[in-house]
Short mmCIF file of C-alpha atoms in Angstrom, two decimals:
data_model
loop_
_atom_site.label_atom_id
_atom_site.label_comp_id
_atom_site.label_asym_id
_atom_site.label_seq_id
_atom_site.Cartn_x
_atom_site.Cartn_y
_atom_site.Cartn_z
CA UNK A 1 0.00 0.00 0.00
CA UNK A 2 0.96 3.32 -0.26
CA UNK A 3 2.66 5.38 2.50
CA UNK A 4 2.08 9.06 3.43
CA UNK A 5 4.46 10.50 6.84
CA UNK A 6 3.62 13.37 8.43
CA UNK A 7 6.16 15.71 10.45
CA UNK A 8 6.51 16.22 13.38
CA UNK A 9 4.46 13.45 14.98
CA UNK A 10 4.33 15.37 18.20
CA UNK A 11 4.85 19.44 18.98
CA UNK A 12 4.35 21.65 21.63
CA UNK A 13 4.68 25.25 21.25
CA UNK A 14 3.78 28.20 23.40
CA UNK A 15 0.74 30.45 22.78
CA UNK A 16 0.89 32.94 19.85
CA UNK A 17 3.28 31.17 18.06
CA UNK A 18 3.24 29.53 14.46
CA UNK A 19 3.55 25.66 13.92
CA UNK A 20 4.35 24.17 10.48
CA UNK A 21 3.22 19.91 9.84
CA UNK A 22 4.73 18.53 6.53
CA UNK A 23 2.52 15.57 5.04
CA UNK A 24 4.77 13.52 2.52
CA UNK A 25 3.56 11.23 0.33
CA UNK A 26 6.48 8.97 -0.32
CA UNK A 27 5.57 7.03 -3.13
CA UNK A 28 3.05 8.34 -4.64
CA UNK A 29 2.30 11.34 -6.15
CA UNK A 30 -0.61 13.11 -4.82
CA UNK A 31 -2.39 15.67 -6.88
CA UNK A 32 -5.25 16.16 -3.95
CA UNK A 33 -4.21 16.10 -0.19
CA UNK A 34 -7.08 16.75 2.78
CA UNK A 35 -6.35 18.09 6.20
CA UNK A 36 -8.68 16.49 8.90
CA UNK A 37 -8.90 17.55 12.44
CA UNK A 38 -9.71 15.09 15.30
CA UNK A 39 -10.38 16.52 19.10
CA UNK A 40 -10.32 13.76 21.89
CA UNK A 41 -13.16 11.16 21.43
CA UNK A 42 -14.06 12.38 18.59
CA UNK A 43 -14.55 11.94 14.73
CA UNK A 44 -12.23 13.28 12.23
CA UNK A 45 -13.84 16.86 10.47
CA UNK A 46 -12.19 17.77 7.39
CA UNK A 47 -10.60 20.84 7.40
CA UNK A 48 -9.34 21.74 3.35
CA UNK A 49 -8.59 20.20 0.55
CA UNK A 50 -5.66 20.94 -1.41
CA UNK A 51 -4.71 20.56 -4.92
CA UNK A 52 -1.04 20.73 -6.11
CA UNK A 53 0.10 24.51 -7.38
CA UNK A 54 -3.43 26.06 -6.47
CA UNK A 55 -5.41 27.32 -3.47
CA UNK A 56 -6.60 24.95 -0.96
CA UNK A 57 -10.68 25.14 -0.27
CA UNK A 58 -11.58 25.52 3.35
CA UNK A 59 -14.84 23.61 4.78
CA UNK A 60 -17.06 26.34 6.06
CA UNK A 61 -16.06 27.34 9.43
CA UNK A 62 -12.79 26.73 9.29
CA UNK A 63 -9.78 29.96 9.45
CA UNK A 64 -8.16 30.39 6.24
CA UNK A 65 -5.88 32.69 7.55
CA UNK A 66 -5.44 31.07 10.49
CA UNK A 67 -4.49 27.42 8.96
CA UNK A 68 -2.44 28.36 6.14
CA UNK A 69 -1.88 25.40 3.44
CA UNK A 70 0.69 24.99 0.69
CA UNK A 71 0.29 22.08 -1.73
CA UNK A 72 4.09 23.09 -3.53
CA UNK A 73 4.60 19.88 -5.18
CA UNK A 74 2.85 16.42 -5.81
CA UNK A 75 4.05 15.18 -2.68
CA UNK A 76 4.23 17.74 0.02
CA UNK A 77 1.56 19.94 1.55
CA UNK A 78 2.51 21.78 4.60
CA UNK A 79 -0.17 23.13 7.01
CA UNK A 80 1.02 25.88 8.98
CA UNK A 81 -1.13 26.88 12.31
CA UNK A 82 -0.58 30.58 12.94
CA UNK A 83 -0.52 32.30 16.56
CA UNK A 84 -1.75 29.48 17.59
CA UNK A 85 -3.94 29.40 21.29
CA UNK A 86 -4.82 26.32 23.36
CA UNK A 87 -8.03 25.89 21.77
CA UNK A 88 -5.89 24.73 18.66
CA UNK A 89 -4.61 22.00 20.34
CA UNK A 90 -5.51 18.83 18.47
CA UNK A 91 -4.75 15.45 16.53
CA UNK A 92 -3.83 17.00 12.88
CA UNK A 93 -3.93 14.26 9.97
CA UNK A 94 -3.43 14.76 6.44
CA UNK A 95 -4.55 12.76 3.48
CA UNK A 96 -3.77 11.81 -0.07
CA UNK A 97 -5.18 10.84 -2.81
CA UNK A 98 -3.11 9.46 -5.97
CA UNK A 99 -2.61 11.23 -8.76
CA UNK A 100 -3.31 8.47 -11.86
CA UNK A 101 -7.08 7.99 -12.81
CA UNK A 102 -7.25 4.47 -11.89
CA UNK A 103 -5.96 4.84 -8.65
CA UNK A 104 -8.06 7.71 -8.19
CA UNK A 105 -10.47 5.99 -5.40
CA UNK A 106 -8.18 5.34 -3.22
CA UNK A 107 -7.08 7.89 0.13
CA UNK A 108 -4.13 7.11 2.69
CA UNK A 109 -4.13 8.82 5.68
CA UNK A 110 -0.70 10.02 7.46
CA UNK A 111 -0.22 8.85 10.79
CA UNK A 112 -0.95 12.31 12.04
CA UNK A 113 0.52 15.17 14.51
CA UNK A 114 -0.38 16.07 18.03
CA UNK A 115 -0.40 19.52 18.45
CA UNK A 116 -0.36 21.20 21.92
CA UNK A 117 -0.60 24.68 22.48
CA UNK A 118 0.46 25.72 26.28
CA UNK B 1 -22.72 13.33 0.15
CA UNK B 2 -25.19 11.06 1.27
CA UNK B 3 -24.78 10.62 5.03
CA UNK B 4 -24.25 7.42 7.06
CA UNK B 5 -25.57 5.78 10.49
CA UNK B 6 -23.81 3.26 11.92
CA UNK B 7 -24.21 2.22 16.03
CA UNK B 8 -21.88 3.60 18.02
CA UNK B 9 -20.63 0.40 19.02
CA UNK B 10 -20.24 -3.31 19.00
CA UNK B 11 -18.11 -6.54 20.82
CA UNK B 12 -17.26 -9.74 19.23
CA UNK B 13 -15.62 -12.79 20.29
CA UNK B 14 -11.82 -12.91 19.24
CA UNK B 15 -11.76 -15.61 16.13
CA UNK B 16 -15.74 -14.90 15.77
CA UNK B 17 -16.76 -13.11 12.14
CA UNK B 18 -17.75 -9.11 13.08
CA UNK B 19 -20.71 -7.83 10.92
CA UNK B 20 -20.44 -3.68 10.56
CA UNK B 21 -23.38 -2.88 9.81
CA UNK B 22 -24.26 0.96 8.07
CA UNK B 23 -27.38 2.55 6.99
CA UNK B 24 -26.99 5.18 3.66
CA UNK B 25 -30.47 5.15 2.54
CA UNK B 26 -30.07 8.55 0.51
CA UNK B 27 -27.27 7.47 -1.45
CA UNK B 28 -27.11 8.23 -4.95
CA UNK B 29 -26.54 6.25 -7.92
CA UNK B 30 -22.82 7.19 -8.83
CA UNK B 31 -21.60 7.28 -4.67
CA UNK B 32 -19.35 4.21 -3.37
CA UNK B 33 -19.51 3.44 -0.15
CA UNK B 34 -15.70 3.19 1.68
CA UNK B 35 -15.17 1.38 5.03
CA UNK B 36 -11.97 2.66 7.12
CA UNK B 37 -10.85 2.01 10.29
CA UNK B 38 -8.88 3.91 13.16
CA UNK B 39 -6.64 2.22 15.47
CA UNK B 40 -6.34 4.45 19.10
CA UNK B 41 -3.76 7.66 18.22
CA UNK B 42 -3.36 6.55 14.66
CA UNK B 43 -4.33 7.55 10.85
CA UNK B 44 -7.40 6.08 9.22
CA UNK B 45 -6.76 3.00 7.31
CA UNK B 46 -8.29 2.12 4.45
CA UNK B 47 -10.28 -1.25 4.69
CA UNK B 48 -11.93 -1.52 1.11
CA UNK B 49 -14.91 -0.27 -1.02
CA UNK B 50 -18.14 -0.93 -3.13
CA UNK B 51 -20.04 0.55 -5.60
CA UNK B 52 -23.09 -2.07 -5.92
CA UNK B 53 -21.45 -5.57 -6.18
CA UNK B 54 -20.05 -7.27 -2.91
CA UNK B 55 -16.30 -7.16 -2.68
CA UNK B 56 -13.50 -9.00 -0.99
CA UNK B 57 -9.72 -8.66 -0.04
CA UNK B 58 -7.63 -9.81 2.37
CA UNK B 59 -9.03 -8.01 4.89
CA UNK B 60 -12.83 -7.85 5.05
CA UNK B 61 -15.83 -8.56 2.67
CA UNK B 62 -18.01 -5.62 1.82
CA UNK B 63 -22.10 -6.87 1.46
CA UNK B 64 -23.96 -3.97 0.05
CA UNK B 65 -27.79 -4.17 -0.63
CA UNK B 66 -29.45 -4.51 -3.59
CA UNK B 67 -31.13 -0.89 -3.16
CA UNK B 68 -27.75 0.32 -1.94
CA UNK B 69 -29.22 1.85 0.84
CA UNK B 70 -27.60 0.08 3.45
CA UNK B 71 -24.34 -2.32 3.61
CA UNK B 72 -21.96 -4.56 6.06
CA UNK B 73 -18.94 -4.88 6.71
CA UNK B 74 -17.45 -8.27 7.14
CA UNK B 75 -13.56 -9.08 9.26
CA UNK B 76 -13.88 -12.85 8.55
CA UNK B 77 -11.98 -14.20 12.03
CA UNK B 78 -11.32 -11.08 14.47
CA UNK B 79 -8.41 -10.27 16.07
CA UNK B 80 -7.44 -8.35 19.31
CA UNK B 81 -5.51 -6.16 16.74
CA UNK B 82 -8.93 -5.53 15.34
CA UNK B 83 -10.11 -3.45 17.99
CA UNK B 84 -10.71 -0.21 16.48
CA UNK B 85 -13.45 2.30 15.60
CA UNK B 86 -14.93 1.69 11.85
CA UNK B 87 -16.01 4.39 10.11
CA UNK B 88 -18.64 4.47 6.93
CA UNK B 89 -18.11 6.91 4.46
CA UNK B 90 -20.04 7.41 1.03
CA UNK B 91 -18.22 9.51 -1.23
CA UNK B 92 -19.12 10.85 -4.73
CA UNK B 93 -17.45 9.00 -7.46
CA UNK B 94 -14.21 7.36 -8.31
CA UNK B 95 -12.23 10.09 -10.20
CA UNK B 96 -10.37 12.61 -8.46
CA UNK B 97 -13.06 14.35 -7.07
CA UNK B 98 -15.00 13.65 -3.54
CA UNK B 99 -14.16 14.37 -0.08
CA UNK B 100 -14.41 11.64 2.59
CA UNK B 101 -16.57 12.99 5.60
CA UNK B 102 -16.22 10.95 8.66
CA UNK B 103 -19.60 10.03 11.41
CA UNK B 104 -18.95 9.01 14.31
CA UNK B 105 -18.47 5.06 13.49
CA UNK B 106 -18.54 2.21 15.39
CA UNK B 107 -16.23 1.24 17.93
CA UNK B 108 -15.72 -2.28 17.40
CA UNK B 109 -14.15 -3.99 20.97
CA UNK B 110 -12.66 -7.65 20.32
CA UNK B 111 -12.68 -9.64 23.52
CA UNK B 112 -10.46 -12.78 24.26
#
């Protein structure tokens, strides 16, 4: 199966300041990758989608300015949480989606990052 | 995309078949219905999908219904390593289009 890493697997950071998670996939290329957010006991809730060399689309509620994506090449998108505040702390995962047609219905999930904001 | 219901959760006997059940009775003709599962503090992982005909692989079987409206989820012989919550997801197509929008699944516990 296909693998997609995510980095860092774990961060703290202090209150107001900016945290960047990478989401590889490593060998694949994805033209699509999702960011999903998951609070404790939970379900996941999809955050944006993001499609290589254009702007992601944010699910309604959701900070555009505050969760900044970059989808720079078929196999990286980095989502970067800016001045970030407790209430930001959470289970980050990203997703990808192949880039060839007949792969096209399949999604692999990153192991995903635990963010927390003191 | 059509929404799912599944019950929030289920036991089975270790080396027992578990049935998944989910209930998408607004699903559309073109929407496949994907079955992943998340193991505590991990990523989802994909388990397999359908369209309208049953499928197998090495992991589970997938029973959908002839209306589509509702389908199962089959793990064969379950494992402790099986213990995880199962989510059902119907998403629009097969091309490169669709988002995956997780419920709340079913927590599936495995007991010795």
């Amino acid at each position: 199966g296909a693998v997609v890493s995510q980095h860092p697997s774990r961060v703290i950071c202090k209150s107001g300041t900016s945290v960047k998670i990478e989401c590889r996939s490593l060998d694949f290329q994805a033209t699509t990758m999702f960011w999903y957010r998951q609070f404790p006991k939970q379900s996941l809730m999809l955050m944006a989608t993001s499609n290589e060399g254009s702007k992601a689309t944010y699910e309604q509620g959701v900070e555009k300015d505050k969760f900044l994506i970059n989808h720079a090449s078929l196999t990286l998108s980095t989502l970067t949480v800016t001045s970030a505040h407790p209430e930001d702390s959470s289970f980050y995962i990203c997703s990808a989606r192949p880039a060839t047609d007949y792969r096209a219905y399949e999604q692999y999930f990153g192991p995903g990052t635990r963010l927390t904001v003191t | 995309d059509a929404k799912t219901t599944q019950p929030p959760s289920m036991d089975c006997a270790e080396g027992r078949a578990a049935n998944l059940p989910c209930n998408h009775s607004t699903i559309s003709g073109n929407e496949y219905v994907y079955w992943y599962r998340q193991i505590h503090s991990q990523g989802p992982q994909y388990i397999i999908h359908g369209l309208k005909n049953n499928e197998t692989n090495e992991m589970a079987s997938l029973i959908i219904t002839e209306d589509r409206k509702s389908s199962t989820l089959i793990l064969p012989h379950a494992t402790l390593r099986d213990t995880a919550v199962y989510y059902c997801i119907v998403r629009f197509g097969s091309g490169n289009t669709g988002k995956l929008i997780f419920g709340q699944g079913t927590t599936l516990q495995v007991k010795p």
